[in-house]
Structure formats: structure tokens, C-alpha cells
Amino acid sequence: MAGSDPTAAPDTVKILIAGGFGVGKTTMVGSVSEIAPLRTEEPLTVAGLGVDDLVGIEEKRATTVALDFGRITIGDDLVLYLFGTPGQQRFWFMWNDLAVGALGAVVLMDVRRPQASFAAVDFFERRGIPFVVGVNGFHGQHPYPPEDVRDALALPEHVPVLLCDARERESCRDVLIALIDRLIATV
Ligand SMILES: Nc1nc2c(ncn2[C@@H]2O[C@H](COP(=O)(O)OP(=O)(O)OP(=O)(O)O)[C@@H](O)[C@H]2O)c(=O)[nH]1
Ligand SMILES: [Mg+2]
């Protein structure tokens, strides 16, 4: 950390916002970023019928084809660079490149479709990249306590599980702070 030296440059940390198709990754980066987020979205077309599961996200019109990028400053001296991953399976090969240099990740989950984010949990577990799970309660509903989600995803005790709303800045910020706490605990 830059600590108390007022002339020191802020510390910068690369964080991935990952998870399955349509779980709210782009929404989260947009809600929490203090700069206008960079988005690379393209319209969903009929080619995705039968491939992309739109149950519960019928309003969805576009999907991320490369990445989302945003930035948030925590405290005086910690800047998080947020990289949202694409969710469609055909773009998962990009996750390897996006993960280079990432210190941690948020695995976002749609509370109604936990299975969509199983692969993201595996991805970070296999690479030993610390992560937290953000449970996005679509329509602000959280029918399951965090412990139930932990059991459903077979997550170890040390992985924080947070209920959140990807549309709410404060809620997304709390998820990122939990991740920072987790990163500090692992060093
Ligand atoms: N009601 C509700 N809608 C949400 C929420 N989060 C995201 N959405 C909507 O759900 C759809 C999917 O959200 P995105 O942010 O595009 O999801 P994504 O994970 O970036 O999707 P991909 O990049 O395609 O994988 C969009 O239509 C959002 O407006 C939420 O918390 N509640
Ligand atoms: Mg997206």
C-alpha cells in the first residue's frame, strides 16, 4: 500500500468480474465504476437461440464480446481496475488472457441460475486466484442465505459469499471490499 506518504502513487490492482452468461457482470462494472465504463457489447441474434439460456433475462439484448473495463478508488490509495469477462461460452478462451496479472476475482452468480457460474468457480480455483462470490438477486430478491449458496457451490469456508444487487453501486462496492479483505488475508 502507498501508506501515509501523500506523494506516493496509489496502488493499482487488477480484478476480474466473472461469471456465467447474463449474470450481471457488465451491469456491475457499470454501477461501481467511477469512470464511464468501456463496454464491448454486440446485439444478441437468432444464432444464439438454443445456445444462450435467456430464461429469467428475457429483456437482455446484448452480450459482452471482449471485456468491460472500469475503475474504482478504495480509500486514499488503492485503485481497482475492473475487467468484466464475456459470458457466452464461445468467448471463454479470452478468460485466460484477461486473467493475466489479476490479483483476485468476483464470481457473480444469478441467484436463479447458479449452474451458469460453476465454470467460473472452477476457473479461479484451478488457477489459485482468490475470489469471492457475489450472489446477484435479480429483482432484489434473495431467497437463499449465503450458507446455502456456499453449500450449493461446494465452496470452502474461506471463500466469502455476499448477497448483492449488480445495479446498486454501494452493494457492488461492498463485494469488492470483501475481496480486498480476502486478498489481504492471503498475503
Ligand atoms: N432485474 C435485474 N436485472 C438485472 C440485474 N443485473 C443485470 N440485469 C439485467 O440482466 C441482463 C444481463 O445483464 P448483463 O449485465 O448484460 O450481464 P452480463 O453478465 O454482462 O452478460 P454477458 O456479458 O452476456 O455474459 C441485462 O438486461 C441487465 O439489464 C439485476 O440485478 N436485476
Ligand atoms: Mg456482459
XYZ file of N, CA, C and O and ligand atoms in Angstrom:
781
model
N 0.831 -1.203 0.000
C 0.000 0.000 0.000
C 0.870 1.260 0.000
O 1.971 1.277 0.534
N 0.347 2.336 -0.547
C 1.119 3.561 -0.583
C 1.274 4.136 0.830
O 2.157 4.937 1.094
N 0.386 3.761 1.758
C 0.506 4.165 3.149
C 0.235 5.640 3.342
O -0.588 6.225 2.645
N 0.970 6.275 4.291
C 0.626 7.640 4.660
C 1.403 8.689 3.865
O 1.231 9.873 4.089
N 2.288 8.288 2.964
C 3.065 9.244 2.183
C 2.160 9.913 1.145
O 1.708 9.262 0.194
N 1.881 11.242 1.306
C 0.925 11.888 0.397
C 1.442 11.994 -1.035
O 0.680 12.257 -1.955
N 2.750 11.836 -1.217
C 3.303 11.957 -2.572
C 3.345 10.611 -3.288
O 3.663 10.547 -4.470
N 3.046 9.549 -2.565
C 3.148 8.215 -3.170
C 2.019 7.993 -4.169
O 0.901 8.461 -3.985
N 2.340 7.282 -5.241
C 1.309 6.937 -6.221
C 0.392 5.881 -5.622
O 0.823 5.079 -4.796
N -0.887 5.879 -6.014
C -1.782 4.846 -5.479
C -1.377 3.467 -5.954
O -0.768 3.313 -7.009
N -1.699 2.470 -5.144
C -1.507 1.089 -5.586
C -2.633 0.725 -6.529
O -3.783 1.125 -6.329
N -2.289 -0.016 -7.549
C -3.314 -0.429 -8.505
C -3.407 -1.947 -8.531
O -2.397 -2.644 -8.454
N -4.621 -2.417 -8.606
C -4.877 -3.854 -8.558
C -5.847 -4.210 -9.677
O -6.854 -3.520 -9.871
N -5.528 -5.283 -10.378
C -6.420 -5.751 -11.445
C -7.361 -6.823 -10.877
O -6.912 -7.802 -10.281
N -8.634 -6.603 -11.084
C -9.671 -7.510 -10.573
C -10.564 -7.951 -11.740
O -10.948 -7.118 -12.567
N -10.890 -9.214 -11.787
C -11.839 -9.687 -12.805
C -13.245 -9.772 -12.213
O -13.414 -10.182 -11.069
N -14.211 -9.378 -13.022
C -15.621 -9.603 -12.672
C -16.097 -10.691 -13.635
O -16.273 -10.436 -14.839
N -16.242 -11.899 -13.106
C -16.504 -13.060 -13.964
C -17.826 -13.712 -13.564
O -18.507 -13.275 -12.645
N -18.161 -14.771 -14.282
C -19.424 -15.476 -14.002
C -20.075 -15.875 -15.313
O -19.595 -15.519 -16.391
N -21.164 -16.600 -15.217
C -21.813 -17.151 -16.397
C -22.529 -16.121 -17.254
O -22.514 -14.918 -16.958
N -23.161 -16.626 -18.296
C -23.858 -15.769 -19.260
C -24.996 -14.984 -18.589
O -25.836 -15.570 -17.893
N -24.956 -13.661 -18.780
C -26.076 -12.836 -18.355
C -26.310 -12.739 -16.862
O -27.435 -12.464 -16.424
N -25.268 -12.918 -16.057
C -25.481 -12.871 -14.605
C -25.391 -11.450 -14.044
O -25.657 -11.246 -12.858
N -24.978 -10.490 -14.892
C -24.935 -9.094 -14.453
C -23.535 -8.504 -14.358
O -23.341 -7.488 -13.678
N -22.574 -9.083 -15.058
C -21.184 -8.609 -14.969
C -21.037 -7.179 -15.509
O -20.444 -6.317 -14.862
N -21.566 -6.962 -16.715
C -21.473 -5.624 -17.318
C -22.220 -4.613 -16.451
O -21.763 -3.487 -16.246
N -23.359 -5.030 -15.914
C -24.153 -4.153 -15.041
C -23.336 -3.774 -13.811
O -23.295 -2.612 -13.408
N -22.647 -4.746 -13.209
C -21.856 -4.480 -12.007
C -20.716 -3.513 -12.291
O -20.524 -2.539 -11.549
N -19.964 -3.753 -13.363
C -18.845 -2.851 -13.676
C -19.384 -1.433 -13.898
O -18.821 -0.448 -13.404
N -20.509 -1.321 -14.593
C -21.101 -0.007 -14.867
C -21.597 0.677 -13.602
O -21.458 1.889 -13.444
N -22.150 -0.082 -12.663
C -22.698 0.512 -11.432
C -21.605 1.083 -10.548
O -21.777 2.098 -9.913
N -20.482 0.391 -10.508
C -19.491 0.713 -9.482
C -18.350 1.580 -10.017
O -17.639 2.208 -9.247
N -18.227 1.667 -11.342
C -17.072 2.380 -11.903
C -17.216 3.886 -11.733
O -18.293 4.445 -11.941
N -16.103 4.542 -11.382
C -16.113 6.000 -11.245
C -15.755 6.682 -12.566
O -15.796 7.897 -12.656
N -15.396 5.929 -13.567
C -15.217 6.477 -14.916
C -16.282 5.842 -15.803
O -16.847 4.800 -15.446
N -16.575 6.480 -16.926
C -17.527 5.865 -17.853
C -16.950 4.525 -18.282
O -15.822 4.472 -18.784
N -17.654 3.432 -18.039
C -17.040 2.129 -18.335
C -16.885 1.909 -19.832
O -17.689 2.397 -20.622
N -15.824 1.187 -20.158
C -15.659 0.733 -21.542
C -16.458 -0.555 -21.684
O -16.342 -1.449 -20.846
N -17.265 -0.628 -22.707
C -18.050 -1.849 -22.952
C -17.799 -2.331 -24.359
O -17.572 -1.525 -25.256
N -17.861 -3.620 -24.547
C -17.740 -4.194 -25.890
C -18.916 -5.143 -26.073
O -18.752 -6.347 -26.044
N -20.086 -4.571 -26.245
C -21.278 -5.409 -26.369
C -21.777 -5.439 -27.809
O -21.654 -4.452 -28.542
N -22.309 -6.568 -28.187
C -22.931 -6.732 -29.505
C -24.331 -7.290 -29.291
O -24.583 -8.009 -28.313
N -25.247 -6.985 -30.221
C -26.627 -7.475 -30.045
C -26.709 -8.988 -30.075
O -25.953 -9.646 -30.803
N -27.611 -9.529 -29.268
C -27.911 -10.963 -29.348
C -28.753 -11.191 -30.608
O -29.617 -10.377 -30.940
N -28.492 -12.274 -31.318
C -29.220 -12.548 -32.557
C -29.872 -13.933 -32.483
O -29.659 -14.686 -31.522
N -30.602 -14.282 -33.523
C -31.274 -15.594 -33.545
C -30.258 -16.731 -33.525
O -30.593 -17.856 -33.154
N -29.006 -16.453 -33.892
C -27.982 -17.504 -33.876
C -27.787 -18.066 -32.465
O -27.331 -19.199 -32.298
N -28.128 -17.259 -31.468
C -27.931 -17.705 -30.090
C -29.087 -18.527 -29.545
O -28.996 -19.076 -28.446
N -30.172 -18.611 -30.312
C -31.324 -19.397 -29.835
C -30.907 -20.847 -29.657
O -30.276 -21.437 -30.527
N -31.247 -21.415 -28.516
C -30.867 -22.797 -28.258
C -29.457 -22.922 -27.698
O -29.045 -24.000 -27.278
N -28.688 -21.825 -27.723
C -27.331 -21.844 -27.156
C -27.324 -21.025 -25.861
O -26.927 -21.511 -24.804
N -27.762 -19.766 -25.973
C -27.814 -18.896 -24.798
C -29.124 -19.110 -24.052
O -30.200 -19.069 -24.651
N -29.026 -19.337 -22.755
C -30.217 -19.536 -21.931
C -30.713 -18.164 -21.457
O -30.100 -17.536 -20.590
N -31.833 -17.721 -22.034
C -32.359 -16.396 -21.687
C -33.497 -16.463 -20.665
O -34.131 -15.449 -20.395
N -33.703 -17.651 -20.100
C -34.774 -17.771 -19.102
C -34.432 -16.881 -17.905
O -33.347 -16.967 -17.335
N -35.347 -15.981 -17.584
C -35.128 -15.067 -16.463
C -34.486 -13.763 -16.878
O -34.489 -12.792 -16.126
N -33.875 -13.735 -18.072
C -33.254 -12.489 -18.548
C -33.779 -12.187 -19.957
O -33.016 -11.853 -20.865
N -35.096 -12.308 -20.098
C -35.733 -12.147 -21.414
C -35.501 -10.752 -21.991
O -35.558 -10.564 -23.212
N -35.238 -9.767 -21.118
C -35.044 -8.392 -21.592
C -33.662 -8.176 -22.186
O -33.385 -7.139 -22.768
N -32.783 -9.159 -21.999
C -31.393 -8.971 -22.403
C -31.289 -8.838 -23.919
O -31.819 -9.658 -24.654
N -30.586 -7.800 -24.378
C -30.488 -7.525 -25.809
C -29.068 -7.660 -26.350
O -28.880 -7.790 -27.551
N -28.063 -7.557 -25.473
C -26.674 -7.534 -25.949
C -25.805 -8.391 -25.037
O -26.182 -8.690 -23.905
N -24.657 -8.780 -25.571
C -23.730 -9.593 -24.776
C -22.312 -9.063 -24.960
O -21.969 -8.519 -26.015
N -21.499 -9.247 -23.932
C -20.109 -8.791 -23.981
C -19.297 -9.724 -24.879
O -19.320 -10.937 -24.676
N -18.585 -9.154 -25.853
C -17.813 -9.996 -26.773
C -16.311 -9.918 -26.502
O -15.538 -10.687 -27.083
N -15.865 -9.016 -25.673
C -14.432 -8.967 -25.326
C -14.282 -8.716 -23.823
O -13.913 -9.612 -23.081
N -14.572 -7.511 -23.391
C -14.430 -7.214 -21.961
C -15.178 -5.944 -21.596
O -15.558 -5.164 -22.471
N -15.394 -5.769 -20.314
C -15.818 -4.486 -19.748
C -14.615 -3.947 -18.992
O -13.816 -4.732 -18.465
N -14.512 -2.619 -18.931
C -13.414 -2.048 -18.157
C -13.939 -0.877 -17.339
O -14.668 -0.025 -17.849
N -13.581 -0.864 -16.064
C -13.961 0.242 -15.196
C -12.906 0.442 -14.121
O -11.930 -0.313 -14.047
N -13.100 1.473 -13.310
C -12.110 1.772 -12.263
C -12.826 2.274 -11.021
O -13.818 2.990 -11.118
N -12.334 1.876 -9.866
C -12.877 2.410 -8.610
C -11.732 2.608 -7.627
O -10.812 1.776 -7.554
N -11.781 3.745 -6.917
C -10.773 4.023 -5.896
C -11.346 3.653 -4.537
O -12.464 4.038 -4.205
N -10.577 2.871 -3.789
C -10.989 2.472 -2.439
C -10.060 3.188 -1.465
O -8.840 3.061 -1.575
N -10.631 3.949 -0.533
C -9.798 4.698 0.409
C -8.997 5.742 -0.354
O -9.417 6.228 -1.405
N -7.801 6.100 0.180
C -6.995 7.150 -0.445
C -6.045 6.601 -1.475
O -5.588 7.328 -2.359
N -5.700 5.342 -1.365
C -4.520 4.918 -2.101
C -4.634 3.558 -2.776
O -3.636 2.914 -3.056
N -5.843 3.107 -3.014
C -5.988 1.816 -3.682
C -6.946 1.971 -4.864
O -8.112 2.337 -4.689
N -6.422 1.729 -6.049
C -7.245 1.843 -7.260
C -7.455 0.450 -7.839
O -6.491 -0.276 -8.095
N -8.712 0.088 -8.010
C -9.026 -1.208 -8.607
C -9.353 -0.997 -10.075
O -10.214 -0.168 -10.414
N -8.688 -1.736 -10.942
C -9.064 -1.776 -12.348
C -9.920 -3.014 -12.540
O -9.495 -4.140 -12.239
N -11.120 -2.796 -12.983
C -12.098 -3.887 -13.083
C -12.220 -4.357 -14.525
O -12.451 -3.544 -15.431
N -12.060 -5.633 -14.722
C -12.200 -6.227 -16.055
C -13.355 -7.230 -16.016
O -13.266 -8.257 -15.343
N -14.436 -6.888 -16.701
C -15.565 -7.820 -16.806
C -15.308 -8.793 -17.947
O -14.882 -8.406 -19.030
N -15.566 -10.056 -17.683
C -15.319 -11.076 -18.718
C -16.559 -11.236 -19.603
O -17.668 -10.897 -19.199
N -16.376 -11.804 -20.808
C -17.551 -12.198 -21.599
C -18.194 -13.431 -20.966
O -17.521 -14.210 -20.292
N -19.493 -13.610 -21.197
C -20.204 -14.728 -20.566
C -20.539 -15.860 -21.522
O -20.680 -17.006 -21.087
N -20.675 -15.543 -22.810
C -21.010 -16.613 -23.759
C -19.855 -17.597 -23.837
O -18.681 -17.212 -23.883
N -20.230 -18.894 -23.907
C -19.218 -19.956 -23.853
C -18.185 -19.842 -24.975
O -17.018 -20.148 -24.785
N -18.615 -19.360 -26.150
C -17.676 -19.305 -27.285
C -16.552 -18.289 -27.042
O -15.555 -18.277 -27.754
N -16.722 -17.391 -26.043
C -15.676 -16.399 -25.774
C -14.857 -16.734 -24.533
O -14.035 -15.934 -24.100
N -15.087 -17.912 -23.953
C -14.376 -18.235 -22.710
C -12.869 -18.328 -22.894
O -12.125 -18.153 -21.935
N -12.406 -18.603 -24.120
C -10.954 -18.686 -24.320
C -10.269 -17.380 -23.924
O -9.089 -17.362 -23.591
N -11.028 -16.276 -23.951
C -10.425 -14.980 -23.616
C -10.135 -14.832 -22.132
O -9.363 -13.972 -21.726
N -10.793 -15.671 -21.322
C -10.598 -15.535 -19.878
C -9.131 -15.724 -19.495
O -8.650 -15.089 -18.560
N -8.425 -16.612 -20.194
C -7.013 -16.852 -19.861
C -6.199 -15.577 -19.989
O -5.374 -15.265 -19.134
N -6.414 -14.844 -21.089
C -5.680 -13.590 -21.276
C -6.132 -12.541 -20.276
O -5.310 -11.812 -19.713
N -7.440 -12.462 -20.058
C -7.939 -11.455 -19.117
C -7.406 -11.699 -17.711
O -7.221 -10.767 -16.933
N -7.139 -12.956 -17.383
C -6.701 -13.294 -16.020
C -5.232 -12.963 -15.760
O -4.805 -12.932 -14.604
N -4.469 -12.683 -16.827
C -3.034 -12.404 -16.632
C -2.877 -11.159 -15.748
O -3.416 -10.099 -16.062
N -2.180 -11.317 -14.658
C -1.922 -10.187 -13.760
C -3.055 -9.871 -12.800
O -2.937 -8.946 -11.990
N -4.144 -10.620 -12.876
C -5.261 -10.347 -11.957
C -4.921 -10.877 -10.567
O -4.464 -12.012 -10.419
N -5.168 -10.041 -9.562
C -4.875 -10.479 -8.181
C -6.061 -11.179 -7.552
O -5.921 -11.922 -6.594
N -7.247 -10.918 -8.091
C -8.435 -11.527 -7.497
C -9.622 -11.396 -8.429
O -9.530 -10.753 -9.480
N -10.723 -12.017 -8.031
C -11.904 -12.016 -8.891
C -13.181 -12.009 -8.074
O -13.215 -12.495 -6.942
N -14.211 -11.456 -8.691
C -15.572 -11.631 -8.199
C -16.238 -12.622 -9.143
O -16.247 -12.410 -10.352
N -16.738 -13.731 -8.592
C -17.576 -14.628 -9.401
C -19.013 -14.227 -9.113
O -19.519 -14.416 -8.011
N -19.622 -13.618 -10.128
C -21.000 -13.178 -9.965
C -21.936 -14.315 -10.357
O -21.651 -15.067 -11.312
N -23.005 -14.433 -9.613
C -23.948 -15.524 -9.831
C -25.354 -14.956 -9.864
O -25.671 -14.083 -9.053
N -26.158 -15.418 -10.793
C -27.592 -15.093 -10.784
C -28.238 -16.088 -9.826
O -28.127 -17.307 -10.021
N -28.886 -15.576 -8.799
C -29.411 -16.450 -7.738
C -30.347 -17.526 -8.293
O -30.473 -18.609 -7.724
N -30.955 -17.261 -9.462
C -31.909 -18.227 -10.041
C -31.224 -19.276 -10.905
O -31.828 -20.275 -11.284
N -29.945 -19.007 -11.292
C -29.240 -19.902 -12.217
C -27.806 -20.141 -11.734
O -26.845 -19.793 -12.426
N -27.630 -20.712 -10.539
C -26.263 -20.870 -10.011
C -25.367 -21.675 -10.950
O -24.170 -21.413 -11.047
N -25.959 -22.653 -11.667
C -25.147 -23.523 -12.525
C -24.399 -22.738 -13.599
O -23.347 -23.180 -14.061
N -24.921 -21.551 -13.969
C -24.267 -20.758 -15.021
C -22.885 -20.286 -14.569
O -22.037 -19.966 -15.411
N -22.642 -20.248 -13.262
C -21.357 -19.735 -12.779
C -20.443 -20.827 -12.214
O -19.364 -20.517 -11.699
N -20.840 -22.098 -12.335
C -19.978 -23.184 -11.841
C -18.599 -23.139 -12.503
O -17.566 -23.304 -11.864
N -18.585 -22.940 -13.832
C -17.313 -22.968 -14.563
C -16.389 -21.849 -14.105
O -15.166 -22.019 -14.075
N -16.977 -20.711 -13.733
C -16.148 -19.592 -13.272
C -15.498 -19.940 -11.933
O -14.320 -19.638 -11.702
N -16.251 -20.585 -11.052
C -15.678 -21.015 -9.768
C -14.499 -21.953 -10.033
O -13.404 -21.786 -9.472
N -14.695 -22.922 -10.926
C -13.622 -23.879 -11.267
C -12.393 -23.158 -11.806
O -11.260 -23.486 -11.463
N -12.642 -22.174 -12.688
C -11.551 -21.451 -13.347
C -10.607 -20.831 -12.314
O -9.385 -20.993 -12.400
N -11.173 -20.146 -11.331
C -10.318 -19.453 -10.363
C -9.745 -20.423 -9.329
O -8.610 -20.235 -8.874
N -10.514 -21.450 -8.984
C -9.967 -22.445 -8.041
C -8.737 -23.103 -8.656
O -7.711 -23.274 -8.003
N -8.837 -23.491 -9.930
C -7.733 -24.209 -10.585
C -6.478 -23.353 -10.689
O -5.371 -23.858 -10.605
N -6.673 -22.054 -10.874
C -5.510 -21.164 -11.025
C -5.024 -20.591 -9.702
O -4.053 -19.833 -9.670
N -5.731 -20.885 -8.629
C -5.313 -20.368 -7.320
C -5.481 -18.866 -7.207
O -4.772 -18.214 -6.435
N -6.397 -18.301 -7.994
C -6.663 -16.859 -7.895
C -7.769 -16.667 -6.848
O -8.858 -17.236 -6.988
N -7.489 -15.880 -5.783
C -8.516 -15.699 -4.746
C -9.776 -15.039 -5.323
O -9.678 -14.143 -6.160
N -10.926 -15.497 -4.868
C -12.174 -14.915 -5.360
C -13.227 -14.869 -4.260
O -13.114 -15.575 -3.250
N -14.199 -14.003 -4.487
C -15.401 -14.006 -3.658
C -16.582 -14.266 -4.586
O -16.491 -14.046 -5.795
N -17.674 -14.747 -4.026
C -18.882 -14.990 -4.822
C -19.899 -13.909 -4.497
O -20.214 -13.671 -3.326
N -20.357 -13.213 -5.525
C -21.423 -12.226 -5.372
C -22.713 -12.822 -5.911
O -22.785 -13.200 -7.076
N -23.704 -12.940 -5.040
C -24.986 -13.523 -5.453
C -25.914 -12.388 -5.870
O -26.397 -11.630 -5.023
N -26.090 -12.235 -7.185
C -26.923 -11.152 -7.697
C -28.395 -11.563 -7.615
O -28.837 -12.445 -8.347
N -29.105 -10.947 -6.686
C -30.528 -11.272 -6.521
C -31.337 -10.474 -7.511
O -31.645 -9.313 -7.288
N -31.610 -11.071 -8.657
C -32.366 -10.332 -9.660
C -33.683 -9.883 -9.021
O -34.288 -10.591 -8.244
N -34.112 -8.688 -9.351
C -35.306 -8.084 -8.768
C -35.138 -7.928 -7.258
O -36.107 -7.898 -6.519
N -33.882 -7.835 -6.815
C -33.608 -7.563 -5.405
C -34.032 -8.671 -4.455
O -34.134 -8.452 -3.259
N -34.266 -9.871 -4.985
C -34.734 -10.938 -4.104
C -33.616 -11.913 -3.759
O -32.865 -12.324 -4.636
N -33.557 -12.242 -2.471
C -32.534 -13.178 -2.011
C -33.196 -14.309 -1.244
O -33.285 -14.265 -0.017
N -33.674 -15.329 -1.959
C -34.387 -16.416 -1.276
C -33.476 -17.333 -0.464
O -33.968 -18.044 0.409
N -32.164 -17.302 -0.729
C -31.261 -18.233 -0.041
C -30.226 -17.464 0.771
O -29.629 -16.504 0.275
N -29.971 -17.895 2.002
C -28.892 -17.281 2.777
C -27.538 -17.676 2.181
O -27.438 -18.704 1.487
N -26.498 -16.893 2.461
C -25.177 -17.178 1.876
C -24.706 -18.607 2.128
O -24.077 -19.214 1.256
N -25.035 -19.155 3.306
C -24.542 -20.513 3.621
C -25.122 -21.560 2.669
O -24.448 -22.537 2.317
N -26.379 -21.358 2.249
C -26.993 -22.292 1.299
C -26.283 -22.214 -0.051
O -26.090 -23.230 -0.732
N -25.917 -20.991 -0.430
C -25.217 -20.809 -1.710
C -23.841 -21.482 -1.626
O -23.397 -22.152 -2.554
N -23.190 -21.308 -0.482
C -21.873 -21.939 -0.280
C -21.975 -23.454 -0.463
O -21.167 -24.077 -1.151
N -23.022 -24.042 0.130
C -23.202 -25.493 0.011
C -23.480 -25.882 -1.435
O -22.928 -26.858 -1.951
N -24.335 -25.107 -2.116
C -24.712 -25.439 -3.498
C -23.495 -25.406 -4.424
O -23.396 -26.201 -5.364
N -22.569 -24.482 -4.147
C -21.372 -24.352 -4.994
C -20.197 -25.159 -4.438
O -19.108 -25.143 -5.012
N -20.418 -25.842 -3.315
C -19.364 -26.622 -2.647
C -18.120 -25.766 -2.416
O -16.989 -26.178 -2.700
N -18.359 -24.562 -1.894
C -17.239 -23.638 -1.665
C -16.633 -23.859 -0.295
O -17.358 -24.081 0.680
N -15.309 -23.769 -0.182
C -14.693 -23.871 1.137
C -15.026 -22.655 1.999
O -15.408 -21.596 1.483
N -14.852 -22.819 3.307
C -15.198 -21.779 4.289
C -14.544 -20.434 3.995
O -15.124 -19.384 4.255
N -13.294 -20.477 3.455
C -12.556 -19.218 3.322
C -13.022 -18.366 2.141
O -12.562 -17.232 1.979
N -13.912 -18.888 1.301
C -14.402 -18.081 0.171
C -15.639 -17.298 0.622
O -16.675 -17.892 0.911
N -15.525 -15.950 0.684
C -16.694 -15.174 1.113
C -17.828 -15.248 0.093
O -17.589 -15.255 -1.119
N -19.047 -15.338 0.592
C -20.242 -15.312 -0.262
C -21.071 -14.108 0.166
O -21.427 -13.986 1.342
N -21.341 -13.203 -0.792
C -22.069 -11.985 -0.448
C -23.320 -11.851 -1.300
O -23.266 -12.074 -2.514
N -24.415 -11.504 -0.653
C -25.632 -11.207 -1.397
C -25.501 -9.778 -1.926
O -25.049 -8.887 -1.202
N -25.857 -9.565 -3.186
C -25.655 -8.226 -3.751
C -26.721 -7.911 -4.795
O -27.537 -8.755 -5.156
N -26.671 -6.668 -5.260
C -27.532 -6.228 -6.360
C -26.610 -5.530 -7.355
O -26.060 -4.457 -7.046
N -26.439 -6.131 -8.525
C -25.472 -5.612 -9.505
C -25.826 -4.211 -9.983
O -24.988 -3.514 -10.542
N -27.058 -3.780 -9.729
C -27.481 -2.448 -10.183
C -27.141 -1.364 -9.178
O -27.278 -0.173 -9.467
N -26.724 -1.766 -7.962
C -26.515 -0.811 -6.872
C -25.036 -0.614 -6.596
O -24.325 -1.561 -6.258
N -24.604 0.642 -6.700
C -23.182 0.958 -6.508
C -22.661 0.493 -5.137
O -21.624 -0.163 -5.052
N -23.397 0.854 -4.079
C -22.913 0.522 -2.727
C -22.772 -0.985 -2.546
O -21.828 -1.476 -1.928
N -23.748 -1.699 -3.068
C -23.752 -3.151 -2.938
C -22.531 -3.752 -3.653
O -21.837 -4.624 -3.115
N -22.240 -3.270 -4.857
C -21.084 -3.780 -5.619
C -19.780 -3.407 -4.921
O -18.822 -4.186 -4.892
N -19.771 -2.208 -4.341
C -18.579 -1.756 -3.622
C -18.296 -2.680 -2.437
O -17.149 -3.040 -2.176
N -19.355 -3.079 -1.733
C -19.187 -3.977 -0.581
C -18.577 -5.313 -1.021
O -17.762 -5.901 -0.313
N -18.997 -5.793 -2.186
C -18.435 -7.058 -2.697
C -16.938 -6.885 -2.964
O -16.124 -7.749 -2.598
N -16.569 -5.758 -3.555
C -15.149 -5.520 -3.864
C -14.334 -5.364 -2.582
O -13.194 -5.852 -2.501
N -14.909 -4.719 -1.579
C -14.182 -4.558 -0.309
C -13.976 -5.930 0.342
O -12.904 -6.218 0.890
N -14.973 -6.789 0.255
C -14.808 -8.154 0.795
C -13.682 -8.876 0.061
O -12.904 -9.631 0.666
N -13.567 -8.637 -1.236
C -12.479 -9.263 -1.997
C -11.118 -8.720 -1.548
O -10.167 -9.491 -1.370
N -11.042 -7.400 -1.349
C -9.772 -6.817 -0.887
C -9.395 -7.407 0.474
O -8.237 -7.776 0.714
N -10.368 -7.513 1.369
C -10.100 -8.121 2.691
C -9.561 -9.540 2.521
O -8.643 -9.966 3.212
N -10.159 -10.248 1.595
C -9.730 -11.645 1.323
C -8.289 -11.664 0.792
O -7.481 -12.501 1.189
N -7.983 -10.701 -0.111
C -6.623 -10.647 -0.672
C -5.608 -10.322 0.419
O -4.526 -10.919 0.467
N -5.973 -9.386 1.288
C -5.051 -9.024 2.377
C -4.839 -10.231 3.286
O -3.719 -10.499 3.733
N -5.888 -10.998 3.526
C -5.779 -12.164 4.416
C -4.907 -13.251 3.811
O -4.368 -14.094 4.539
N -4.754 -13.264 2.485
C -3.984 -14.347 1.849
C -2.508 -14.000 1.687
O -1.719 -14.864 1.318
N -2.117 -12.709 1.924
C -0.686 -12.373 1.762
C 0.087 -12.554 3.075
O -0.483 -12.633 4.133
N -33.743 -7.070 -12.633
C -32.418 -7.116 -12.725
N -31.859 -7.113 -13.925
C -30.521 -7.164 -13.992
C -29.701 -7.233 -12.850
N -28.415 -7.305 -13.238
C -28.447 -7.315 -14.574
N -29.707 -7.204 -15.033
C -30.182 -7.247 -16.421
O -29.899 -8.566 -16.863
C -29.384 -8.571 -18.168
C -27.989 -9.154 -18.151
O -27.100 -8.268 -17.512
P -25.617 -8.007 -18.049
O -25.007 -7.009 -17.116
O -25.604 -7.717 -19.500
O -24.995 -9.447 -17.801
P -23.557 -9.982 -18.240
O -23.170 -10.952 -17.194
O -22.622 -8.870 -18.520
O -23.936 -10.726 -19.588
P -22.916 -11.355 -20.691
O -21.847 -10.353 -20.949
O -23.791 -11.575 -21.886
O -22.446 -12.638 -20.106
C -29.420 -7.119 -18.644
O -30.632 -6.947 -19.359
C -29.407 -6.324 -17.339
O -30.056 -5.084 -17.501
C -30.338 -7.235 -11.575
O -29.710 -7.264 -10.512
N -31.694 -7.175 -11.578
Mg -21.507 -8.506 -20.175
